[in-house]
Amino acid sequence: MIRLRQPEVLLLGLWFGLMHDPLGILRISLLCSLLHESGHIAAWVIFTGTLPVLELSPGGIGLCLGNARLSPCKEGVLAAAGPSVNLIAAGAAYLWMQQSASYWGWFFLGTNLLVGGFNLLPVGPLDGKRIWNNFFGG
C-alpha cells in the first residue's frame, strides 16, 4: 500500500520538477530513490513475508514499520538494505562507464552515491541512525 502525505504539494512538486528537468536529473534522482526503497522492500518481504506500507511525501519516500516487531539485527539489516542497493548500483554504473561513458551514466553513479551516502548519516530519521542504534546500541 502506498500512502500519500500532502498529496497536492507532492504531485505539484513532481509535475513542476518533471516539466522543468531538461537534463533528466530529477528522473535519475527518482530512479535512485526507488532503487533505495526497493532494497528496504526486499528486506522487509524476506523478514516478514508481507508487502510494506510506503509513505510518499514532499520530504521523500519512507517505509512505515507500523507495529511490526523485528529483532535489532533484522532492523539494522533492513535499514542497511537501501544504502546497500545504491552502493551496488553505483558500482555497476562505474563498471558500465568503463565500457561506454555517458553523462546519464555518471549522473546515475553520482546520484546513487549521494542517496546511499546521505542516508548513511547517523542523524534524525535516516538509515544511518537506525543502523547505528541497532548494531551499536547508539
CSV table of N, CA, C and O in Angstrom, one decimal:
chain,number,residue,atom,x,y,z
A,1,MET,N,0.8,-1.2,0.0
A,1,MET,CA,0.0,0.0,0.0
A,1,MET,C,0.9,1.2,0.0
A,1,MET,O,1.9,1.3,0.6
A,2,ILE,N,0.5,2.2,-0.7
A,2,ILE,CA,1.2,3.5,-0.8
A,2,ILE,C,0.3,4.6,-0.2
A,2,ILE,O,-0.9,4.7,-0.5
A,3,ARG,N,0.9,5.3,0.8
A,3,ARG,CA,0.1,6.4,1.5
A,3,ARG,C,0.8,7.7,1.1
A,3,ARG,O,2.0,7.8,1.1
A,4,LEU,N,-0.1,8.7,0.7
A,4,LEU,CA,0.4,10.0,0.3
A,4,LEU,C,0.2,11.0,1.4
A,4,LEU,O,-0.9,11.1,2.0
A,5,ARG,N,1.3,11.7,1.8
A,5,ARG,CA,1.2,12.7,2.8
A,5,ARG,C,1.3,14.0,2.1
A,5,ARG,O,2.3,14.2,1.3
A,6,GLN,N,0.4,14.9,2.2
A,6,GLN,CA,0.3,16.2,1.5
A,6,GLN,C,0.4,15.9,0.0
A,6,GLN,O,1.3,16.4,-0.7
A,7,PRO,N,-0.6,15.2,-0.5
A,7,PRO,CA,-0.6,14.8,-2.0
A,7,PRO,C,-0.6,15.9,-2.9
A,7,PRO,O,0.1,15.9,-4.0
A,8,GLU,N,-1.2,17.1,-2.6
A,8,GLU,CA,-1.3,18.2,-3.5
A,8,GLU,C,0.1,18.8,-3.7
A,8,GLU,O,0.6,19.0,-4.8
A,9,VAL,N,0.8,19.0,-2.6
A,9,VAL,CA,2.2,19.5,-2.7
A,9,VAL,C,3.1,18.6,-3.4
A,9,VAL,O,3.9,19.0,-4.2
A,10,LEU,N,3.0,17.3,-3.0
A,10,LEU,CA,3.9,16.3,-3.7
A,10,LEU,C,3.6,16.2,-5.2
A,10,LEU,O,4.6,16.3,-6.0
A,11,LEU,N,2.4,16.1,-5.6
A,11,LEU,CA,2.1,16.0,-7.0
A,11,LEU,C,2.4,17.3,-7.8
A,11,LEU,O,3.0,17.2,-8.9
A,12,LEU,N,2.2,18.4,-7.2
A,12,LEU,CA,2.5,19.7,-7.8
A,12,LEU,C,4.0,19.8,-8.0
A,12,LEU,O,4.5,20.2,-9.0
A,13,GLY,N,4.8,19.4,-6.9
A,13,GLY,CA,6.2,19.5,-7.0
A,13,GLY,C,6.8,18.6,-8.0
A,13,GLY,O,7.7,18.9,-8.8
A,14,LEU,N,6.2,17.3,-8.1
A,14,LEU,CA,6.7,16.4,-9.1
A,14,LEU,C,6.4,16.9,-10.5
A,14,LEU,O,7.2,16.8,-11.4
A,15,TRP,N,5.2,17.4,-10.7
A,15,TRP,CA,4.8,17.9,-12.0
A,15,TRP,C,5.7,19.1,-12.5
A,15,TRP,O,6.3,19.1,-13.6
A,16,PHE,N,5.9,20.0,-11.6
A,16,PHE,CA,6.8,21.2,-11.9
A,16,PHE,C,8.2,20.7,-12.1
A,16,PHE,O,8.8,21.2,-13.1
A,17,GLY,N,8.7,19.8,-11.3
A,17,GLY,CA,10.1,19.4,-11.5
A,17,GLY,C,10.3,18.6,-12.8
A,17,GLY,O,11.2,18.8,-13.5
A,18,LEU,N,9.3,17.7,-13.1
A,18,LEU,CA,9.4,17.0,-14.4
A,18,LEU,C,9.3,17.8,-15.6
A,18,LEU,O,9.9,17.6,-16.7
A,19,MET,N,8.5,18.9,-15.5
A,19,MET,CA,8.3,19.8,-16.7
A,19,MET,C,9.5,20.6,-16.9
A,19,MET,O,9.7,21.1,-18.0
A,20,HIS,N,10.3,20.9,-15.9
A,20,HIS,CA,11.4,21.8,-16.0
A,20,HIS,C,12.7,21.0,-15.7
A,20,HIS,O,13.6,21.5,-14.9
A,21,ASP,N,12.9,19.8,-16.3
A,21,ASP,CA,14.0,19.0,-16.0
A,21,ASP,C,14.7,18.5,-17.3
A,21,ASP,O,14.6,17.4,-17.7
A,22,PRO,N,15.2,19.5,-18.1
A,22,PRO,CA,15.7,19.1,-19.4
A,22,PRO,C,16.9,18.1,-19.4
A,22,PRO,O,17.1,17.4,-20.3
A,23,LEU,N,17.7,18.1,-18.3
A,23,LEU,CA,18.8,17.2,-18.2
A,23,LEU,C,18.4,15.8,-17.7
A,23,LEU,O,19.2,14.9,-17.8
A,24,GLY,N,17.2,15.7,-17.1
A,24,GLY,CA,16.8,14.4,-16.5
A,24,GLY,C,17.3,14.2,-15.2
A,24,GLY,O,17.2,13.0,-14.7
A,25,ILE,N,17.8,15.2,-14.5
A,25,ILE,CA,18.4,15.0,-13.1
A,25,ILE,C,17.3,14.5,-12.1
A,25,ILE,O,17.5,13.6,-11.3
A,26,LEU,N,16.1,15.1,-12.2
A,26,LEU,CA,15.0,14.7,-11.3
A,26,LEU,C,14.6,13.2,-11.6
A,26,LEU,O,14.4,12.4,-10.7
A,27,ARG,N,14.6,12.8,-12.9
A,27,ARG,CA,14.2,11.5,-13.2
A,27,ARG,C,15.3,10.5,-12.7
A,27,ARG,O,14.9,9.4,-12.1
A,28,ILE,N,16.5,10.8,-12.8
A,28,ILE,CA,17.6,10.0,-12.2
A,28,ILE,C,17.5,9.9,-10.7
A,28,ILE,O,17.6,8.9,-10.1
A,29,SER,N,17.2,11.1,-10.1
A,29,SER,CA,17.1,11.1,-8.6
A,29,SER,C,15.9,10.2,-8.2
A,29,SER,O,16.0,9.5,-7.2
A,30,LEU,N,14.8,10.3,-8.9
A,30,LEU,CA,13.6,9.4,-8.6
A,30,LEU,C,14.0,8.0,-8.7
A,30,LEU,O,13.6,7.1,-7.9
A,31,LEU,N,14.7,7.6,-9.8
A,31,LEU,CA,15.1,6.3,-10.0
A,31,LEU,C,16.0,5.8,-8.9
A,31,LEU,O,15.8,4.7,-8.4
A,32,CYS,N,17.0,6.6,-8.5
A,32,CYS,CA,17.9,6.2,-7.4
A,32,CYS,C,17.1,6.0,-6.1
A,32,CYS,O,17.4,5.1,-5.3
A,33,SER,N,16.2,6.9,-5.9
A,33,SER,CA,15.3,6.8,-4.6
A,33,SER,C,14.5,5.5,-4.7
A,33,SER,O,14.4,4.9,-3.6
A,34,LEU,N,14.0,5.2,-5.8
A,34,LEU,CA,13.2,4.0,-5.9
A,34,LEU,C,14.0,2.7,-5.8
A,34,LEU,O,13.6,1.8,-5.1
A,35,LEU,N,15.3,2.8,-6.3
A,35,LEU,CA,16.2,1.7,-6.1
A,35,LEU,C,16.5,1.5,-4.6
A,35,LEU,O,16.5,0.4,-4.0
A,36,HIS,N,16.7,2.6,-3.9
A,36,HIS,CA,17.0,2.6,-2.5
A,36,HIS,C,15.8,2.0,-1.7
A,36,HIS,O,16.1,1.1,-0.9
A,37,GLU,N,14.6,2.4,-2.0
A,37,GLU,CA,13.5,1.9,-1.3
A,37,GLU,C,13.2,0.4,-1.7
A,37,GLU,O,12.7,-0.3,-0.9
A,38,SER,N,13.6,0.0,-2.9
A,38,SER,CA,13.4,-1.4,-3.3
A,38,SER,C,14.3,-2.3,-2.4
A,38,SER,O,13.9,-3.4,-2.1
A,39,GLY,N,15.5,-1.8,-2.0
A,39,GLY,CA,16.3,-2.6,-1.1
A,39,GLY,C,15.6,-2.8,0.3
A,39,GLY,O,15.6,-3.9,0.8
A,40,HIS,N,15.0,-1.7,0.8
A,40,HIS,CA,14.2,-1.9,2.0
A,40,HIS,C,13.0,-2.8,1.8
A,40,HIS,O,12.8,-3.7,2.7
A,41,ILE,N,12.3,-2.7,0.7
A,41,ILE,CA,11.2,-3.5,0.5
A,41,ILE,C,11.6,-5.0,0.4
A,41,ILE,O,10.9,-5.9,1.0
A,42,ALA,N,12.7,-5.3,-0.3
A,42,ALA,CA,13.1,-6.7,-0.5
A,42,ALA,C,13.4,-7.2,0.9
A,42,ALA,O,13.1,-8.4,1.2
A,43,ALA,N,14.2,-6.5,1.7
A,43,ALA,CA,14.5,-7.0,3.1
A,43,ALA,C,13.2,-7.2,3.9
A,43,ALA,O,13.1,-8.2,4.6
A,44,TRP,N,12.3,-6.2,3.8
A,44,TRP,CA,11.0,-6.3,4.5
A,44,TRP,C,10.3,-7.6,4.2
A,44,TRP,O,9.8,-8.4,5.0
A,45,VAL,N,10.2,-7.9,2.9
A,45,VAL,CA,9.5,-9.1,2.4
A,45,VAL,C,10.2,-10.3,2.9
A,45,VAL,O,9.5,-11.3,3.3
A,46,ILE,N,11.5,-10.3,2.8
A,46,ILE,CA,12.2,-11.5,3.3
A,46,ILE,C,12.0,-11.7,4.8
A,46,ILE,O,11.8,-12.9,5.2
A,47,PHE,N,12.0,-10.7,5.6
A,47,PHE,CA,11.8,-10.8,7.0
A,47,PHE,C,10.4,-11.1,7.5
A,47,PHE,O,10.2,-11.8,8.5
A,48,THR,N,9.4,-10.5,6.8
A,48,THR,CA,8.0,-10.5,7.3
A,48,THR,C,7.1,-11.4,6.4
A,48,THR,O,6.0,-11.8,6.8
A,49,GLY,N,7.5,-11.5,5.1
A,49,GLY,CA,6.6,-12.3,4.2
A,49,GLY,C,5.4,-11.4,3.7
A,49,GLY,O,4.5,-12.0,3.1
A,50,THR,N,5.4,-10.1,4.0
A,50,THR,CA,4.3,-9.3,3.6
A,50,THR,C,4.9,-8.0,2.9
A,50,THR,O,6.1,-7.7,3.0
A,51,LEU,N,4.0,-7.4,2.1
A,51,LEU,CA,4.4,-6.1,1.5
A,51,LEU,C,4.3,-5.0,2.5
A,51,LEU,O,3.4,-4.9,3.3
A,52,PRO,N,5.3,-4.0,2.5
A,52,PRO,CA,5.2,-2.9,3.4
A,52,PRO,C,4.3,-1.8,3.0
A,52,PRO,O,3.8,-1.8,1.8
A,53,VAL,N,4.1,-0.9,3.9
A,53,VAL,CA,3.4,0.4,3.5
A,53,VAL,C,4.4,1.4,3.3
A,53,VAL,O,5.4,1.6,4.1
A,54,LEU,N,4.3,2.0,2.1
A,54,LEU,CA,5.3,3.1,1.7
A,54,LEU,C,4.6,4.5,1.9
A,54,LEU,O,3.4,4.6,1.6
A,55,GLU,N,5.3,5.4,2.4
A,55,GLU,CA,4.7,6.8,2.5
A,55,GLU,C,5.5,7.7,1.6
A,55,GLU,O,6.7,7.8,1.7
A,56,LEU,N,4.7,8.4,0.7
A,56,LEU,CA,5.3,9.4,-0.2
A,56,LEU,C,5.0,10.7,0.3
A,56,LEU,O,3.8,11.0,0.6
A,57,SER,N,5.9,11.6,0.5
A,57,SER,CA,5.7,13.0,0.9
A,57,SER,C,6.7,13.9,0.2
A,57,SER,O,7.6,13.4,-0.4
A,58,PRO,N,6.4,15.2,0.4
A,58,PRO,CA,7.4,16.1,-0.2
A,58,PRO,C,8.8,15.9,0.3
A,58,PRO,O,9.8,16.3,-0.3
A,59,GLY,N,9.0,15.3,1.5
A,59,GLY,CA,10.3,15.1,2.1
A,59,GLY,C,10.9,13.8,1.6
A,59,GLY,O,12.1,13.6,1.8
A,60,GLY,N,10.2,13.0,0.8
A,60,GLY,CA,10.8,11.8,0.3
A,60,GLY,C,9.9,10.6,0.4
A,60,GLY,O,8.7,10.7,0.7
A,61,ILE,N,10.5,9.4,0.3
A,61,ILE,CA,9.8,8.1,0.3
A,61,ILE,C,10.3,7.4,1.6
A,61,ILE,O,11.4,7.4,1.9
A,62,GLY,N,9.3,6.8,2.3
A,62,GLY,CA,9.7,6.2,3.6
A,62,GLY,C,8.9,4.9,3.7
A,62,GLY,O,7.8,4.7,3.3
A,63,LEU,N,9.5,3.9,4.4
A,63,LEU,CA,8.9,2.7,4.7
A,63,LEU,C,8.3,2.8,6.1
A,63,LEU,O,9.0,3.2,7.1
A,64,CYS,N,7.0,2.5,6.3
A,64,CYS,CA,6.4,2.6,7.6
A,64,CYS,C,6.4,1.2,8.2
A,64,CYS,O,5.9,0.2,7.7
A,65,LEU,N,7.1,1.1,9.4
A,65,LEU,CA,7.3,-0.1,10.1
A,65,LEU,C,6.0,-0.5,10.8
A,65,LEU,O,5.8,-1.7,11.1
A,66,GLY,N,5.1,0.5,11.1
A,66,GLY,CA,3.9,0.1,11.8
A,66,GLY,C,4.1,-0.5,13.1
A,66,GLY,O,5.0,-0.2,13.9
A,67,ASN,N,3.4,-1.6,13.4
A,67,ASN,CA,3.5,-2.3,14.7
A,67,ASN,C,4.4,-3.6,14.5
A,67,ASN,O,4.5,-4.4,15.4
A,68,ALA,N,5.1,-3.7,13.4
A,68,ALA,CA,6.0,-4.8,13.2
A,68,ALA,C,7.1,-4.8,14.2
A,68,ALA,O,7.7,-3.8,14.5
A,69,ARG,N,7.4,-6.0,14.7
A,69,ARG,CA,8.5,-6.2,15.7
A,69,ARG,C,9.6,-7.0,15.0
A,69,ARG,O,9.4,-8.2,14.7
A,70,LEU,N,10.7,-6.4,14.8
A,70,LEU,CA,11.9,-7.1,14.2
A,70,LEU,C,13.0,-7.1,15.3
A,70,LEU,O,13.1,-6.1,16.1
A,71,SER,N,13.8,-8.1,15.2
A,71,SER,CA,15.0,-8.1,16.1
A,71,SER,C,15.9,-6.9,15.8
A,71,SER,O,15.8,-6.4,14.6
A,72,PRO,N,16.7,-6.4,16.7
A,72,PRO,CA,17.6,-5.3,16.4
A,72,PRO,C,18.5,-5.7,15.2
A,72,PRO,O,18.8,-4.8,14.3
A,73,CYS,N,18.9,-6.9,15.0
A,73,CYS,CA,19.8,-7.3,13.9
A,73,CYS,C,19.0,-7.2,12.6
A,73,CYS,O,19.5,-6.6,11.6
A,74,LYS,N,17.8,-7.7,12.6
A,74,LYS,CA,17.0,-7.6,11.3
A,74,LYS,C,16.6,-6.1,11.0
A,74,LYS,O,16.6,-5.7,9.9
A,75,GLU,N,16.3,-5.3,12.0
A,75,GLU,CA,16.0,-3.9,11.8
A,75,GLU,C,17.2,-3.2,11.2
A,75,GLU,O,17.1,-2.3,10.4
A,76,GLY,N,18.4,-3.5,11.8
A,76,GLY,CA,19.7,-3.0,11.2
A,76,GLY,C,19.9,-3.4,9.8
A,76,GLY,O,20.3,-2.5,9.0
A,77,VAL,N,19.7,-4.6,9.5
A,77,VAL,CA,19.8,-5.1,8.1
A,77,VAL,C,18.8,-4.4,7.2
A,77,VAL,O,19.1,-4.0,6.1
A,78,LEU,N,17.5,-4.2,7.7
A,78,LEU,CA,16.5,-3.6,6.9
A,78,LEU,C,16.9,-2.1,6.6
A,78,LEU,O,16.8,-1.7,5.5
A,79,ALA,N,17.5,-1.4,7.6
A,79,ALA,CA,18.0,-0.1,7.4
A,79,ALA,C,19.2,0.0,6.4
A,79,ALA,O,19.3,0.9,5.6
A,80,ALA,N,20.0,-1.0,6.5
A,80,ALA,CA,21.2,-1.0,5.6
A,80,ALA,C,20.9,-1.4,4.2
A,80,ALA,O,21.7,-1.2,3.3
A,81,ALA,N,19.8,-2.1,4.0
A,81,ALA,CA,19.4,-2.6,2.6
A,81,ALA,C,19.3,-1.5,1.6
A,81,ALA,O,19.8,-1.7,0.4
A,82,GLY,N,18.7,-0.4,1.9
A,82,GLY,CA,18.5,0.7,1.0
A,82,GLY,C,19.9,1.3,0.5
A,82,GLY,O,20.2,1.3,-0.7
A,83,PRO,N,20.7,1.8,1.4
A,83,PRO,CA,22.0,2.3,1.0
A,83,PRO,C,22.9,1.2,0.3
A,83,PRO,O,23.6,1.6,-0.6
A,84,SER,N,22.7,0.0,0.7
A,84,SER,CA,23.5,-1.1,0.0
A,84,SER,C,23.1,-1.2,-1.5
A,84,SER,O,24.0,-1.4,-2.3
A,85,VAL,N,21.8,-1.1,-1.8
A,85,VAL,CA,21.4,-1.2,-3.2
A,85,VAL,C,22.0,0.0,-3.9
A,85,VAL,O,22.4,-0.1,-5.1
A,86,ASN,N,22.0,1.2,-3.3
A,86,ASN,CA,22.6,2.4,-4.0
A,86,ASN,C,24.0,2.2,-4.3
A,86,ASN,O,24.5,2.5,-5.3
A,87,LEU,N,24.8,1.6,-3.3
A,87,LEU,CA,26.2,1.4,-3.5
A,87,LEU,C,26.5,0.4,-4.5
A,87,LEU,O,27.4,0.5,-5.3
A,88,ILE,N,25.7,-0.7,-4.6
A,88,ILE,CA,25.8,-1.7,-5.6
A,88,ILE,C,25.5,-1.1,-7.0
A,88,ILE,O,26.2,-1.4,-7.9
A,89,ALA,N,24.5,-0.3,-7.1
A,89,ALA,CA,24.1,0.3,-8.3
A,89,ALA,C,25.2,1.3,-8.8
A,89,ALA,O,25.5,1.3,-10.0
A,90,ALA,N,25.8,2.0,-7.9
A,90,ALA,CA,26.9,2.9,-8.2
A,90,ALA,C,28.1,2.1,-8.7
A,90,ALA,O,28.7,2.5,-9.7
A,91,GLY,N,28.4,1.0,-8.1
A,91,GLY,CA,29.5,0.1,-8.6
A,91,GLY,C,29.2,-0.4,-9.9
A,91,GLY,O,30.1,-0.5,-10.8
A,92,ALA,N,28.0,-0.9,-10.2
A,92,ALA,CA,27.6,-1.4,-11.5
A,92,ALA,C,27.7,-0.3,-12.6
A,92,ALA,O,28.2,-0.5,-13.7
A,93,ALA,N,27.3,0.9,-12.2
A,93,ALA,CA,27.4,2.1,-13.1
A,93,ALA,C,28.8,2.4,-13.4
A,93,ALA,O,29.2,2.7,-14.6
A,94,TYR,N,29.7,2.3,-12.4
A,94,TYR,CA,31.1,2.6,-12.6
A,94,TYR,C,31.7,1.6,-13.6
A,94,TYR,O,32.4,2.0,-14.5
A,95,LEU,N,31.4,0.3,-13.5
A,95,LEU,CA,31.9,-0.7,-14.4
A,95,LEU,C,31.3,-0.4,-15.8
A,95,LEU,O,32.0,-0.6,-16.8
A,96,TRP,N,30.1,-0.1,-15.9
A,96,TRP,CA,29.4,0.3,-17.2
A,96,TRP,C,30.1,1.5,-17.8
A,96,TRP,O,30.4,1.5,-19.0
A,97,MET,N,30.5,2.5,-17.0
A,97,MET,CA,31.1,3.7,-17.5
A,97,MET,C,32.5,3.4,-18.1
A,97,MET,O,33.1,4.1,-18.9
A,98,GLN,N,33.1,2.3,-17.6
A,98,GLN,CA,34.5,1.9,-18.2
A,98,GLN,C,34.4,1.4,-19.6
A,98,GLN,O,35.3,1.5,-20.4
A,99,GLN,N,33.2,1.0,-20.0
A,99,GLN,CA,32.9,0.5,-21.3
A,99,GLN,C,32.3,1.5,-22.2
A,99,GLN,O,32.7,1.6,-23.4
A,100,SER,N,31.4,2.3,-21.7
A,100,SER,CA,30.6,3.2,-22.5
A,100,SER,C,30.2,4.4,-21.7
A,100,SER,O,29.1,4.4,-21.1
A,101,ALA,N,31.1,5.4,-21.6
A,101,ALA,CA,30.8,6.5,-20.7
A,101,ALA,C,29.7,7.4,-21.3
A,101,ALA,O,29.6,7.6,-22.5
A,102,SER,N,28.9,7.9,-20.4
A,102,SER,CA,27.8,8.9,-20.9
A,102,SER,C,27.5,9.8,-19.7
A,102,SER,O,27.8,9.4,-18.5
A,103,TYR,N,27.0,11.0,-20.0
A,103,TYR,CA,26.6,11.9,-18.9
A,103,TYR,C,25.5,11.2,-18.0
A,103,TYR,O,25.6,11.3,-16.8
A,104,TRP,N,24.6,10.5,-18.6
A,104,TRP,CA,23.5,9.9,-17.9
A,104,TRP,C,24.1,8.9,-16.9
A,104,TRP,O,23.7,8.8,-15.7
A,105,GLY,N,25.1,8.1,-17.4
A,105,GLY,CA,25.7,7.1,-16.5
A,105,GLY,C,26.4,7.7,-15.3
A,105,GLY,O,26.3,7.2,-14.2
A,106,TRP,N,27.2,8.8,-15.6
A,106,TRP,CA,27.9,9.4,-14.5
A,106,TRP,C,26.9,10.1,-13.5
A,106,TRP,O,27.1,10.1,-12.3
A,107,PHE,N,25.8,10.7,-14.0
A,107,PHE,CA,24.8,11.3,-13.1
A,107,PHE,C,24.2,10.2,-12.3
A,107,PHE,O,24.0,10.3,-11.1
A,108,PHE,N,23.9,9.0,-12.9
A,108,PHE,CA,23.3,7.9,-12.2
A,108,PHE,C,24.3,7.4,-11.1
A,108,PHE,O,23.9,7.2,-10.0
A,109,LEU,N,25.5,7.2,-11.5
A,109,LEU,CA,26.6,6.8,-10.5
A,109,LEU,C,26.6,7.8,-9.3
A,109,LEU,O,26.5,7.4,-8.2
A,110,GLY,N,26.8,9.1,-9.6
A,110,GLY,CA,26.9,10.1,-8.6
A,110,GLY,C,25.7,10.2,-7.7
A,110,GLY,O,25.8,10.3,-6.5
A,111,THR,N,24.5,10.1,-8.3
A,111,THR,CA,23.3,10.2,-7.6
A,111,THR,C,23.1,9.1,-6.6
A,111,THR,O,22.7,9.2,-5.5
A,112,ASN,N,23.5,7.9,-7.1
A,112,ASN,CA,23.4,6.7,-6.2
A,112,ASN,C,24.3,6.9,-5.0
A,112,ASN,O,24.0,6.5,-3.9
A,113,LEU,N,25.5,7.4,-5.3
A,113,LEU,CA,26.5,7.6,-4.2
A,113,LEU,C,25.9,8.6,-3.2
A,113,LEU,O,26.0,8.5,-2.0
A,114,LEU,N,25.3,9.7,-3.7
A,114,LEU,CA,24.7,10.7,-2.9
A,114,LEU,C,23.6,10.2,-2.0
A,114,LEU,O,23.5,10.4,-0.8
A,115,VAL,N,22.6,9.5,-2.7
A,115,VAL,CA,21.5,9.0,-2.0
A,115,VAL,C,21.9,7.9,-0.9
A,115,VAL,O,21.5,8.0,0.2
A,116,GLY,N,22.8,7.0,-1.3
A,116,GLY,CA,23.2,6.0,-0.4
A,116,GLY,C,24.1,6.6,0.8
A,116,GLY,O,23.9,6.3,1.9
A,117,GLY,N,25.0,7.4,0.4
A,117,GLY,CA,25.9,8.1,1.4
A,117,GLY,C,25.1,9.0,2.3
A,117,GLY,O,25.4,8.9,3.6
A,118,PHE,N,24.2,9.8,1.8
A,118,PHE,CA,23.4,10.7,2.7
A,118,PHE,C,22.6,9.9,3.7
A,118,PHE,O,22.5,10.2,4.8
A,119,ASN,N,22.0,8.8,3.2
A,119,ASN,CA,21.2,8.0,4.1
A,119,ASN,C,22.0,7.3,5.1
A,119,ASN,O,21.4,6.7,6.1
A,120,LEU,N,23.3,7.2,5.0
A,120,LEU,CA,24.1,6.5,6.0
A,120,LEU,C,24.5,7.5,7.1
A,120,LEU,O,25.1,7.0,8.1
A,121,LEU,N,24.2,8.7,7.0
A,121,LEU,CA,24.5,9.7,8.1
A,121,LEU,C,23.7,9.3,9.3
A,121,LEU,O,22.5,9.0,9.2
A,122,PRO,N,24.3,9.2,10.5
A,122,PRO,CA,23.7,8.7,11.7
A,122,PRO,C,22.9,9.9,12.4
A,122,PRO,O,23.1,10.2,13.6
A,123,VAL,N,21.9,10.5,11.7
A,123,VAL,CA,21.1,11.6,12.3
A,123,VAL,C,19.7,11.4,11.9
A,123,VAL,O,19.3,10.8,10.9
A,124,GLY,N,18.8,12.0,12.8
A,124,GLY,CA,17.4,12.0,12.5
A,124,GLY,C,16.8,10.7,12.1
A,124,GLY,O,17.1,9.6,12.6
A,125,PRO,N,15.9,10.8,11.1
A,125,PRO,CA,15.2,9.6,10.6
A,125,PRO,C,16.0,8.8,9.6
A,125,PRO,O,15.4,7.8,9.0
A,126,LEU,N,17.2,9.1,9.3
A,126,LEU,CA,18.0,8.5,8.2
A,126,LEU,C,18.4,7.1,8.6
A,126,LEU,O,18.4,6.7,9.8
A,127,ASP,N,18.7,6.3,7.6
A,127,ASP,CA,19.1,4.9,7.8
A,127,ASP,C,20.3,4.7,8.7
A,127,ASP,O,20.4,3.8,9.5
A,128,GLY,N,21.2,5.6,8.6
A,128,GLY,CA,22.5,5.5,9.4
A,128,GLY,C,22.2,5.5,10.8
A,128,GLY,O,22.9,4.8,11.6
A,129,LYS,N,21.3,6.3,11.3
A,129,LYS,CA,21.0,6.3,12.7
A,129,LYS,C,20.3,5.0,13.2
A,129,LYS,O,20.7,4.5,14.2
A,130,ARG,N,19.5,4.5,12.3
A,130,ARG,CA,18.8,3.2,12.7
A,130,ARG,C,19.9,2.1,12.6
A,130,ARG,O,19.9,1.1,13.5
A,131,ILE,N,20.8,2.1,11.7
A,131,ILE,CA,21.9,1.1,11.7
A,131,ILE,C,22.7,1.2,12.9
A,131,ILE,O,23.0,0.2,13.6
A,132,TRP,N,23.1,2.4,13.3
A,132,TRP,CA,24.0,2.7,14.5
A,132,TRP,C,23.2,2.2,15.7
A,132,TRP,O,23.8,1.5,16.5
A,133,ASN,N,22.0,2.6,15.9
A,133,ASN,CA,21.2,2.2,17.1
A,133,ASN,C,21.0,0.7,17.2
A,133,ASN,O,21.1,0.1,18.3
A,134,ASN,N,20.8,0.0,16.1
A,134,ASN,CA,20.5,-1.4,16.1
A,134,ASN,C,21.8,-2.3,16.2
A,134,ASN,O,21.7,-3.4,16.8
A,135,PHE,N,22.9,-1.8,15.7
A,135,PHE,CA,24.1,-2.6,15.7
A,135,PHE,C,25.1,-2.2,16.8
A,135,PHE,O,25.8,-3.0,17.3
A,136,PHE,N,25.0,-0.9,17.2
A,136,PHE,CA,26.0,-0.5,18.2
A,136,PHE,C,25.3,0.1,19.5
A,136,PHE,O,26.0,0.6,20.3
A,137,GLY,N,24.0,-0.1,19.6
A,137,GLY,CA,23.3,0.3,20.8
A,137,GLY,C,23.2,1.8,21.0
A,137,GLY,O,23.0,2.2,22.1
A,138,GLY,N,23.5,2.6,20.0
A,138,GLY,CA,23.6,4.1,20.0
A,138,GLY,C,22.9,4.8,21.0
A,138,GLY,O,22.8,5.8,21.4
